Amino acid sequence: RPFGYAIVGLGQYGLKTIIPQFANCAHSRLAAVVSGDPAKAARVAAEHGLPASAIYSYETFDTIRNNPDVDIVYVCLPNSMHAEYTIRAARAGKHVMCEKPMAISVAECEAMIAACKTAKRKLMIGYRCHFEATNLEAIRLASSGAIGKLRYVRSEHGFVMRDPSLWRLKRALSGGGSLMDIGIYALQASRYLTGEEPVAVYARESTDRSDPRFTEVEDMIDFTLEFPSGVMAGCYSMYSANQNRVLVMGDKGRVELEPATRYAGNRMWTGRDGREQEVTPPATPHKTQFAGQLDHLVQCVRTGNEPIVSGEEGLRDMRIIEAIYRSAREGRRIQLGAKA
Ligand code: NAD
């Protein structure tokens, strides 16, 4: 039977993006909702044919352990709540899909991994681009030698944040600004396109602190990642311009994606010397990146395999993010994996 997901947090992503995607899944279905808004939860449950017993509040959430219809809890809450709900879900005996960024600190990520390990439950992070056709084709091309030896990656990710009251701009809830929210796509792309782990980072921040949106978190951050092969990745993230782009440059050509990591409509080009051509990536076995992501965790639970984007993968990013913030704060290059 398809596995049952409980969606925690009926906001933009959980309600508007993920819930409709169960229609595209082969192995996953909606089994419960968890919300602080009883009227909204009742409406969503009714729309999807769920019984009243499939509705939970944040207070009753732990009783989800008694619901055999729920196999996996999907945490779609503000970043600072990811650790708490992942740990509570694991303790309730459920596997966990947790949205990006995995949490707001390395310590939280480690506690989440430990809780899932103790409970013998799977933990996966909602890095949907690992299931997205354009990004998968870019990974294939970059690793195939088609553009020669890789030299650098450039990625810019941003959007114009209009509402100063959003939790994304409150440090206690977000853990940080554009880097936590959208710069993480540039970081992820640099890692999955090179297949390497950075050994050092150097970062600079540019934020207008008199702008009421940016009293607590950064607007723009520019970070360079150094990889062992000599590849460098230059990345920007920002809350003050719309940009969504990835370029991988090799000594024989380039792969370029724009938009690169959107929900739909991503496009890519490859070639060299101004003769780049658009590439239509091969179709994936799954209908959408979201369905691929949701069904992947189900298959991992069934087979015992680790998700390709496990808790450890989220932790790796969080270690780099902490180093990026530290580099920007201290104005110096930070070696990863090294003390002080
Ligand atoms: P949102 O503000 O639209 O939804 C957040 C939900 O959490 C709402 O239902 C809100 O009521 C609830 N909530 C509970 N306690 C809250 C509190 N104290 N303050 C604010 N909200 C509270 O946010 P969203 O865009 O749905 O983001 C949720 C998570 O999903 C974030 O971690 C975000 O990074 C992630 N996300 C991922 C993607 C992706 O493409 N993978 C896209 C968007 C968001």
XYZ file of C-alpha atoms and ligand atoms in Angstrom:
384
model
C 0.000 0.000 0.000
C 1.165 3.612 -0.437
C 2.739 5.034 2.733
C 0.857 7.650 4.748
C 2.377 11.087 5.287
C 1.368 13.535 8.032
C 2.028 17.120 6.958
C 3.090 19.358 9.856
C 2.479 23.036 9.094
C -0.215 24.014 6.607
C 1.581 27.062 5.184
C 2.667 27.959 1.662
C 4.871 24.944 1.194
C 3.062 22.227 3.148
C -0.443 23.120 2.008
C -0.023 24.777 -1.379
C 2.958 22.892 -2.764
C 3.320 19.473 -1.118
C -0.256 18.317 -0.452
C -1.336 18.623 -4.130
C 1.715 16.535 -5.094
C 0.382 13.319 -3.553
C -1.755 13.060 -6.712
C 1.522 12.600 -8.657
C 2.965 9.953 -6.317
C 3.059 6.208 -6.859
C 3.924 5.194 -3.276
C 2.831 8.080 -1.026
C -0.489 9.482 0.156
C -1.759 12.113 2.577
C -2.766 10.458 5.871
C -2.927 13.290 8.441
C -2.477 17.015 8.993
C -0.931 18.871 11.938
C -1.836 22.529 12.353
C -2.331 25.261 14.926
C -5.477 26.386 13.095
C -8.344 23.923 13.763
C -10.657 25.433 11.111
C -7.984 25.234 8.412
C -7.055 21.683 9.443
C -10.717 20.597 9.305
C -11.176 22.163 5.867
C -8.040 20.519 4.446
C -8.941 17.152 5.987
C -12.451 17.323 4.503
C -11.068 18.264 1.081
C -8.851 15.195 1.116
C -11.288 12.738 2.648
C -9.404 12.386 5.940
C -11.319 11.460 9.126
C -11.352 13.742 12.200
C -8.937 11.293 13.850
C -6.311 12.339 11.252
C -6.227 15.958 12.495
C -3.621 16.951 15.081
C -2.674 20.204 16.791
C 0.868 20.976 17.949
C -0.309 19.988 21.450
C -1.766 16.601 20.456
C 0.999 15.854 17.933
C 2.737 13.203 20.077
C -0.383 11.002 20.035
C 0.341 10.433 16.338
C 2.302 7.430 17.641
C -1.087 5.668 18.010
C -2.018 6.237 14.361
C -0.851 3.277 12.251
C -2.045 5.071 9.129
C 0.854 7.547 9.457
C 4.249 6.158 8.446
C 6.125 9.409 7.782
C 5.938 12.903 9.293
C 6.806 15.763 6.910
C 7.986 18.875 8.806
C 7.021 22.042 6.861
C 7.404 24.549 9.730
C 9.630 27.615 10.237
C 13.285 26.556 10.424
C 13.664 26.897 14.206
C 10.874 24.328 14.718
C 12.407 21.615 12.486
C 14.520 20.042 15.231
C 11.729 19.839 17.803
C 9.182 18.270 15.440
C 11.699 15.895 13.855
C 12.717 14.621 17.283
C 9.114 14.338 18.507
C 8.151 12.475 15.308
C 11.033 10.005 15.673
C 10.097 9.412 19.317
C 6.542 8.736 18.145
C 7.994 5.980 15.955
C 7.602 7.796 12.616
C 10.083 8.275 9.768
C 10.801 11.922 9.017
C 10.999 14.158 5.965
C 12.263 17.552 7.133
C 12.305 20.719 5.053
C 15.447 22.689 4.265
C 17.393 24.118 5.981
C 17.515 21.028 8.182
C 17.617 23.208 11.346
C 19.243 26.395 12.560
C 22.483 24.977 13.988
C 24.893 22.066 13.674
C 24.018 21.029 17.247
C 20.329 20.735 16.327
C 21.134 18.690 13.208
C 23.229 16.306 15.289
C 20.413 15.903 17.835
C 17.923 15.157 15.024
C 20.201 12.498 13.510
C 20.755 10.934 16.935
C 17.003 10.862 17.713
C 16.187 9.140 14.405
C 19.041 6.675 14.874
C 17.868 5.782 18.408
C 14.301 5.317 17.168
C 15.591 3.356 14.121
C 13.691 5.694 11.814
C 14.788 7.211 8.469
C 15.506 10.922 8.181
C 15.493 12.736 4.850
C 15.827 16.443 4.001
C 13.507 18.093 1.455
C 16.235 18.774 -1.122
C 13.884 18.399 -4.082
C 16.477 19.379 -6.739
C 18.050 15.914 -6.418
C 14.892 14.638 -8.136
C 14.521 17.452 -10.692
C 15.179 16.561 -14.348
C 17.269 19.627 -15.284
C 19.522 19.369 -12.258
C 19.943 15.605 -12.742
C 21.001 16.156 -16.370
C 23.404 18.918 -15.293
C 24.985 16.545 -12.760
C 25.304 13.872 -15.469
C 26.893 16.288 -17.958
C 29.267 17.837 -15.415
C 30.501 14.431 -14.245
C 30.671 12.863 -17.734
C 33.641 14.886 -18.955
C 31.428 16.556 -21.609
C 32.618 20.007 -20.509
C 36.127 18.832 -19.629
C 37.827 19.360 -16.309
C 35.632 21.482 -14.045
C 37.131 24.865 -13.096
C 34.376 26.842 -11.402
C 30.720 27.060 -10.459
C 28.757 30.268 -10.159
C 25.340 30.399 -8.581
C 23.073 33.257 -7.630
C 19.831 32.702 -5.778
C 17.531 35.427 -4.573
C 14.100 36.936 -4.494
C 12.654 40.234 -3.377
C 11.325 39.849 0.152
C 8.413 42.247 0.397
C 6.733 41.590 3.751
C 8.835 42.719 6.739
C 6.625 40.766 9.168
C 7.447 37.299 7.794
C 9.084 34.722 10.075
C 11.904 34.440 7.505
C 13.109 37.855 8.709
C 12.954 36.962 12.426
C 16.216 35.419 13.512
C 14.682 33.314 16.300
C 12.469 31.529 13.740
C 14.674 31.513 10.638
C 18.170 31.187 12.102
C 19.434 33.616 9.453
C 18.557 35.462 6.276
C 18.831 34.721 2.564
C 21.619 32.172 3.015
C 19.452 29.901 5.194
C 16.448 30.224 2.930
C 17.699 30.362 -0.644
C 21.497 30.570 -0.609
C 21.336 26.949 0.498
C 20.331 26.099 -3.114
C 23.558 27.661 -4.399
C 25.536 25.757 -1.771
C 23.770 22.496 -2.600
C 24.247 22.992 -6.370
C 27.967 23.666 -5.904
C 28.294 20.401 -3.998
C 26.138 18.141 -6.183
C 27.513 19.496 -9.477
C 31.149 19.048 -8.456
C 30.569 15.909 -6.383
C 33.099 17.364 -3.935
C 33.113 18.702 -0.391
C 34.509 22.220 0.129
C 37.700 22.551 2.178
C 37.444 26.291 2.856
C 34.994 29.188 2.606
C 35.317 32.937 2.334
C 32.249 35.165 2.692
C 31.181 38.814 2.733
C 27.823 40.276 3.649
C 26.034 43.364 2.343
C 22.909 44.395 4.258
C 21.260 47.763 4.676
C 20.506 47.607 8.390
C 18.336 50.733 8.177
C 15.911 48.766 5.959
C 13.096 47.580 8.290
C 13.209 44.131 6.635
C 16.803 43.545 7.633
C 17.107 44.502 11.289
C 17.653 40.865 12.340
C 18.970 38.878 9.364
C 21.235 39.390 6.355
C 20.036 40.488 2.943
C 22.930 39.635 0.621
C 25.836 37.303 1.205
C 28.634 36.455 -1.224
C 30.487 33.227 -0.494
C 33.298 31.373 -2.197
C 33.794 27.654 -1.669
C 37.164 26.023 -2.387
C 37.102 22.369 -3.438
C 39.974 19.850 -3.241
C 40.306 19.545 -7.055
C 40.909 23.278 -7.370
C 37.346 24.060 -8.430
C 36.007 27.242 -6.853
C 32.329 28.074 -6.447
C 31.283 31.717 -6.253
C 27.778 32.111 -4.844
C 25.452 34.960 -3.977
C 22.172 34.858 -2.126
C 19.891 37.808 -1.485
C 16.462 38.978 -0.417
C 16.628 42.112 -2.591
C 16.770 40.857 -6.210
C 15.186 38.056 -8.191
C 17.806 35.658 -9.469
C 17.938 31.876 -9.921
C 20.949 30.702 -11.866
C 23.731 28.114 -11.901
C 26.757 27.971 -14.214
C 29.293 25.126 -14.264
C 32.424 25.951 -16.227
C 34.846 23.319 -17.467
C 37.955 23.690 -19.636
C 35.988 22.403 -22.644
C 32.652 24.150 -22.166
C 29.858 25.051 -19.845
C 26.520 23.927 -18.464
C 24.172 26.742 -17.593
C 20.788 26.585 -15.851
C 18.330 29.476 -15.622
C 16.017 29.305 -13.870
C 17.893 26.533 -12.150
C 16.020 25.385 -9.069
C 12.413 26.508 -9.409
C 9.376 24.276 -8.860
C 8.859 24.055 -12.648
C 10.132 25.609 -15.864
C 13.863 25.158 -15.252
C 15.979 25.417 -18.425
C 19.526 24.486 -19.352
C 22.132 25.071 -22.071
C 25.456 23.443 -22.828
C 28.278 24.001 -25.298
C 31.243 26.346 -25.626
C 32.463 29.620 -27.050
C 29.087 31.219 -27.593
C 27.682 28.185 -29.413
C 25.660 26.899 -26.464
C 22.487 24.984 -27.226
C 19.455 24.390 -25.118
C 19.159 20.858 -23.737
C 15.887 19.088 -23.024
C 16.655 16.786 -20.118
C 15.440 13.187 -20.328
C 12.204 12.510 -18.476
C 12.555 11.188 -14.929
C 10.767 8.010 -13.780
C 8.686 10.183 -11.424
C 6.081 12.716 -12.575
C 7.526 15.712 -10.688
C 10.527 16.471 -8.489
C 8.196 16.572 -5.462
C 6.700 13.152 -6.220
C 10.205 11.765 -6.752
C 11.251 13.127 -3.360
C 8.162 11.854 -1.491
C 8.323 8.385 -3.065
C 12.094 8.108 -2.540
C 11.741 8.135 1.233
C 9.018 5.476 1.035
C 11.288 3.272 -1.075
C 14.142 3.789 1.404
C 11.898 2.697 4.286
C 10.865 -0.374 2.293
C 14.380 -1.381 1.233
C 16.331 -0.186 4.279
C 18.520 2.063 2.081
C 19.623 5.513 3.251
C 17.945 8.447 1.454
C 20.254 10.136 -1.084
C 19.627 13.340 0.875
C 19.837 12.063 4.428
C 20.129 13.920 7.715
C 23.927 13.711 7.304
C 23.582 15.649 4.038
C 21.607 18.387 5.821
C 24.237 18.443 8.569
C 27.059 18.870 6.000
C 25.321 21.966 4.642
C 24.723 23.356 8.123
C 28.442 22.988 8.983
C 29.312 24.965 5.841
C 26.591 27.572 6.546
C 27.951 28.150 10.049
C 31.440 28.592 8.551
C 30.098 31.034 5.918
C 28.486 33.193 8.614
C 31.644 33.032 10.691
C 33.795 34.016 7.715
C 31.575 37.031 6.971
C 31.586 38.046 10.638
C 35.336 37.685 11.145
C 36.368 38.859 7.677
C 38.616 35.889 7.000
C 38.859 32.605 5.140
C 37.682 29.661 7.223
C 39.054 26.182 6.669
C 36.435 23.493 7.002
C 37.094 20.567 9.241
C 39.910 22.509 10.925
C 39.842 23.861 14.473
C 39.866 27.670 15.108
P 4.839 29.555 5.761
O 5.010 30.751 6.635
O 3.999 29.707 4.540
O 4.252 28.331 6.596
C 4.721 28.028 7.890
C 3.671 27.242 8.648
O 4.134 27.055 9.993
C 2.321 27.976 8.728
O 1.289 27.046 8.575
C 2.323 28.547 10.140
O 1.028 28.693 10.681
C 3.098 27.469 10.899
N 3.692 27.951 12.134
C 3.664 27.287 13.299
N 4.266 27.996 14.263
C 4.666 29.147 13.711
C 5.345 30.300 14.209
N 5.738 30.384 15.490
N 5.596 31.305 13.358
C 5.243 31.222 12.050
N 4.597 30.148 11.522
C 4.316 29.124 12.352
O 6.313 29.069 5.393
P 6.693 28.059 4.211
O 7.135 28.854 3.028
O 5.647 27.044 4.042
O 8.031 27.388 4.807
C 7.994 26.294 5.706
C 9.290 25.498 5.584
O 9.384 24.977 4.267
C 10.553 26.327 5.791
O 11.501 25.583 6.494
C 11.052 26.604 4.389
O 12.451 26.767 4.319
C 10.603 25.356 3.662
N 10.352 25.596 2.222
C 10.942 24.773 1.328
C 10.746 24.961 -0.022
C 11.377 24.029 -1.015
O 11.305 24.310 -2.210
N 11.940 22.909 -0.576
C 9.934 26.009 -0.456
C 9.320 26.823 0.479
C 9.544 26.612 1.831
